[in-house]
PDB file of C-alpha atoms in Angstrom:
ATOM      1  CA  MET A   1     163.280 115.148 -56.054  1.00 74.00           C
ATOM      2  CA  GLN A   2     162.184 114.008 -59.330  1.00 79.00           C
ATOM      3  CA  LYS A   3     157.839 115.224 -59.710  1.00 89.00           C
ATOM      4  CA  THR A   4     156.440 112.690 -62.494  1.00 93.00           C
ATOM      5  CA  VAL A   5     153.332 113.679 -64.555  1.00 96.00           C
ATOM      6  CA  ILE A   6     151.150 110.791 -65.259  1.00 97.00           C
ATOM      7  CA  LEU A   7     148.314 111.737 -67.764  1.00 98.00           C
ATOM      8  CA  THR A   8     145.174 109.336 -68.384  1.00 98.00           C
ATOM      9  CA  ASP A   9     142.158 109.132 -70.381  1.00 97.00           C
ATOM     10  CA  GLU A  10     139.211 107.088 -71.996  1.00 96.00           C
ATOM     11  CA  VAL A  11     137.614 107.527 -75.639  1.00 96.00           C
ATOM     12  CA  LYS A  12     134.183 106.576 -75.655  1.00 93.00           C
ATOM     13  CA  ASP A  13     130.780 106.058 -78.383  1.00 89.00           C
ATOM     14  CA  ASP A  14     128.104 106.431 -78.220  1.00 88.00           C
ATOM     15  CA  LYS A  15     128.264 102.520 -75.922  1.00 85.00           C
ATOM     16  CA  ARG A  16     131.031 101.671 -74.345  1.00 89.00           C
ATOM     17  CA  VAL A  17     134.754 102.816 -73.400  1.00 92.00           C
ATOM     18  CA  VAL A  18     136.723 102.124 -77.062  1.00 92.00           C
ATOM     19  CA  ALA A  19     140.189 103.296 -75.592  1.00 94.00           C
ATOM     20  CA  ARG A  20     141.983 103.877 -72.767  1.00 97.00           C
ATOM     21  CA  MET A  21     145.367 106.302 -73.585  1.00 97.00           C
ATOM     22  CA  ARG A  22     148.354 106.855 -70.788  1.00 98.00           C
ATOM     23  CA  VAL A  23     151.063 109.394 -70.405  1.00 98.00           C
ATOM     24  CA  VAL A  24     153.653 109.597 -68.142  1.00 97.00           C
ATOM     25  CA  LEU A  25     156.057 112.990 -67.966  1.00 97.00           C
ATOM     26  CA  ASN A  26     159.048 113.443 -66.443  1.00 95.00           C
ATOM     27  CA  GLY A  27     159.892 116.552 -67.608  1.00 94.00           C
ATOM     28  CA  ASP A  28     162.926 115.855 -68.892  1.00 94.00           C
ATOM     29  CA  GLY A  29     162.595 117.641 -72.325  1.00 94.00           C
ATOM     30  CA  SER A  30     160.919 114.857 -74.723  1.00 95.00           C
ATOM     31  CA  THR A  31     158.649 114.264 -76.992  1.00 96.00           C
ATOM     32  CA  PRO A  32     155.785 112.528 -75.091  1.00 97.00           C
ATOM     33  CA  ASN A  33     154.618 109.009 -76.394  1.00 96.00           C
ATOM     34  CA  VAL A  34     150.989 108.862 -75.934  1.00 96.00           C
ATOM     35  CA  MET A  35     150.063 105.129 -75.203  1.00 97.00           C
ATOM     36  CA  THR A  36     146.498 103.823 -76.698  1.00 95.00           C
ATOM     37  CA  MET A  37     145.339 100.332 -75.475  1.00 94.00           C
ATOM     38  CA  GLY A  38     142.348  99.406 -77.083  1.00 88.00           C
ATOM     39  CA  MET A  39     139.301  98.066 -74.334  1.00 83.00           C
ATOM     40  CA  ASP A  40     136.774  96.096 -76.750  1.00 80.00           C
ATOM     41  CA  SER A  41     137.202  91.807 -76.147  1.00 85.00           C
ATOM     42  CA  PRO A  42     136.670  90.012 -79.734  1.00 88.00           C
ATOM     43  CA  ILE A  43     133.110  89.607 -80.845  1.00 90.00           C
ATOM     44  CA  GLY A  44     133.706  85.842 -82.947  1.00 95.00           C
ATOM     45  CA  TYR A  45     137.120  84.803 -85.082  1.00 96.00           C
ATOM     46  CA  ASN A  46     137.709  84.380 -88.132  1.00 97.00           C
ATOM     47  CA  ASP A  47     138.369  80.474 -90.078  1.00 98.00           C
ATOM     48  CA  ASN A  48     142.358  80.982 -89.528  1.00 98.00           C
ATOM     49  CA  GLY A  49     142.397  81.954 -85.508  1.00 97.00           C
ATOM     50  CA  THR A  50     142.455  85.900 -86.247  1.00 96.00           C
ATOM     51  CA  PRO A  51     139.775  87.776 -83.427  1.00 93.00           C
ATOM     52  CA  ILE A  52     137.022  90.032 -84.509  1.00 93.00           C
ATOM     53  CA  PHE A  53     136.824  92.943 -83.085  1.00 87.00           C
ATOM     54  CA  PRO A  54     133.552  95.011 -83.094  1.00 86.00           C
ATOM     55  CA  GLU A  55     134.065  98.567 -85.599  1.00 86.00           C
ATOM     56  CA  VAL A  56     135.932 101.334 -83.980  1.00 86.00           C
ATOM     57  CA  ASP A  57     135.067 105.114 -84.959  1.00 90.00           C
ATOM     58  CA  GLU A  58     139.019 105.579 -86.093  1.00 92.00           C
ATOM     59  CA  ASP A  59     137.722 109.622 -86.694  1.00 94.00           C
ATOM     60  CA  LEU A  60     136.361 109.341 -82.919  1.00 94.00           C
ATOM     61  CA  LEU A  61     140.208 107.681 -81.842  1.00 94.00           C
ATOM     62  CA  LYS A  62     142.197 109.423 -83.400  1.00 95.00           C
ATOM     63  CA  GLN A  63     140.832 113.241 -82.159  1.00 96.00           C
ATOM     64  CA  ALA A  64     141.251 112.043 -79.013  1.00 96.00           C
ATOM     65  CA  GLN A  65     144.647 110.959 -79.345  1.00 96.00           C
ATOM     66  CA  GLN A  66     146.164 114.144 -80.969  1.00 97.00           C
ATOM     67  CA  LYS A  67     143.891 116.279 -78.179  1.00 97.00           C
ATOM     68  CA  MET A  68     145.919 113.733 -75.446  1.00 97.00           C
ATOM     69  CA  MET A  69     148.723 114.677 -77.871  1.00 97.00           C
ATOM     70  CA  ALA A  70     148.564 118.725 -76.898  1.00 98.00           C
ATOM     71  CA  GLU A  71     147.419 117.989 -73.069  1.00 98.00           C
ATOM     72  CA  ALA A  72     150.935 115.808 -72.955  1.00 97.00           C
ATOM     73  CA  ILE A  73     152.840 118.199 -74.757  1.00 97.00           C
ATOM     74  CA  LYS A  74     151.342 121.674 -73.065  1.00 97.00           C
ATOM     75  CA  GLU A  75     152.209 119.926 -69.364  1.00 97.00           C
ATOM     76  CA  GLN A  76     155.592 118.455 -70.723  1.00 97.00           C
ATOM     77  CA  LYS A  77     156.734 121.767 -71.108  1.00 97.00           C
ATOM     78  CA  GLN A  78     155.685 123.083 -68.163  1.00 96.00           C
ATOM     79  CA  LEU A  79     157.838 120.314 -66.581  1.00 96.00           C
ATOM     80  CA  THR A  80     160.376 120.606 -68.048  1.00 95.00           C
ATOM     81  CA  GLU A  81     160.753 124.144 -67.817  1.00 94.00           C
ATOM     82  CA  GLU A  82     160.145 123.441 -64.216  1.00 93.00           C
ATOM     83  CA  ASN A  83     163.488 121.549 -64.317  1.00 92.00           C
ATOM     84  CA  GLY A  84     165.294 124.013 -66.040  1.00 92.00           C
ATOM     85  CA  GLY A  85     165.113 122.451 -69.221  1.00 92.00           C
ATOM     86  CA  ASP A  86     164.471 124.148 -72.971  1.00 94.00           C
ATOM     87  CA  PRO A  87     160.633 123.274 -73.173  1.00 95.00           C
ATOM     88  CA  ALA A  88     161.004 123.578 -77.281  1.00 94.00           C
ATOM     89  CA  LYS A  89     162.550 120.639 -77.443  1.00 94.00           C
ATOM     90  CA  VAL A  90     159.539 118.981 -76.425  1.00 96.00           C
ATOM     91  CA  ASN A  91     157.734 119.166 -79.739  1.00 94.00           C
ATOM     92  CA  ILE A  92     161.004 117.447 -82.061  1.00 92.00           C
ATOM     93  CA  ILE A  93     161.338 113.752 -81.576  1.00 91.00           C
ATOM     94  CA  GLY A  94     164.548 113.736 -79.457  1.00 90.00           C
ATOM     95  CA  ALA A  95     165.874 117.423 -79.026  1.00 89.00           C
ATOM     96  CA  GLU A  96     167.034 116.608 -75.308  1.00 87.00           C
ATOM     97  CA  LYS A  97     169.361 113.749 -76.489  1.00 85.00           C
ATOM     98  CA  GLU A  98     171.461 116.708 -78.234  1.00 79.00           C
ATOM     99  CA  ASN A  99     172.787 117.972 -75.605  1.00 60.00           C
ATOM    100  CA  ASP A 100     173.966 115.617 -74.055  1.00 56.00           C
ATOM    101  CA  LYS A 101     175.896 114.975 -77.129  1.00 53.00           C
ATOM    102  CA  ASN A 102     177.319 118.939 -76.700  1.00 50.00           C
ATOM    103  CA  GLU A 103     178.593 118.206 -72.992  1.00 49.00           C
TER     104      GLU A 103
END
C-alpha cells in the first residue's frame, strides 16, 4: 500500500481568493512541486486580444508559496522517512534519483 498526501491552500487578499495551491507528496524523496493556479477572470481585453487581469499583490503570493513549500518539504521528509528513504534528499532537486543510478 502506498500513502499519498495532498496539500492544498488558498491565497486570499482583502477581497477575494487570488490563487489556489496544491502539491502531491508520495514520500519518494523528491523535492515537492507546488502548483499555483490563479483564480481571477479577465476584467477586459487589450486591443491585441490579450486578457487584462486584476492586479495581484506579488509579495502576498510569494509569501504564501514559500509557506506552502516549507510545509510541503516538512511533510515530504516525514513521508519519505516512513517509506525508508533518506529525508535529506528532499531539499535537493533530483537527489532522489542518485540512488537509482548507483544500484
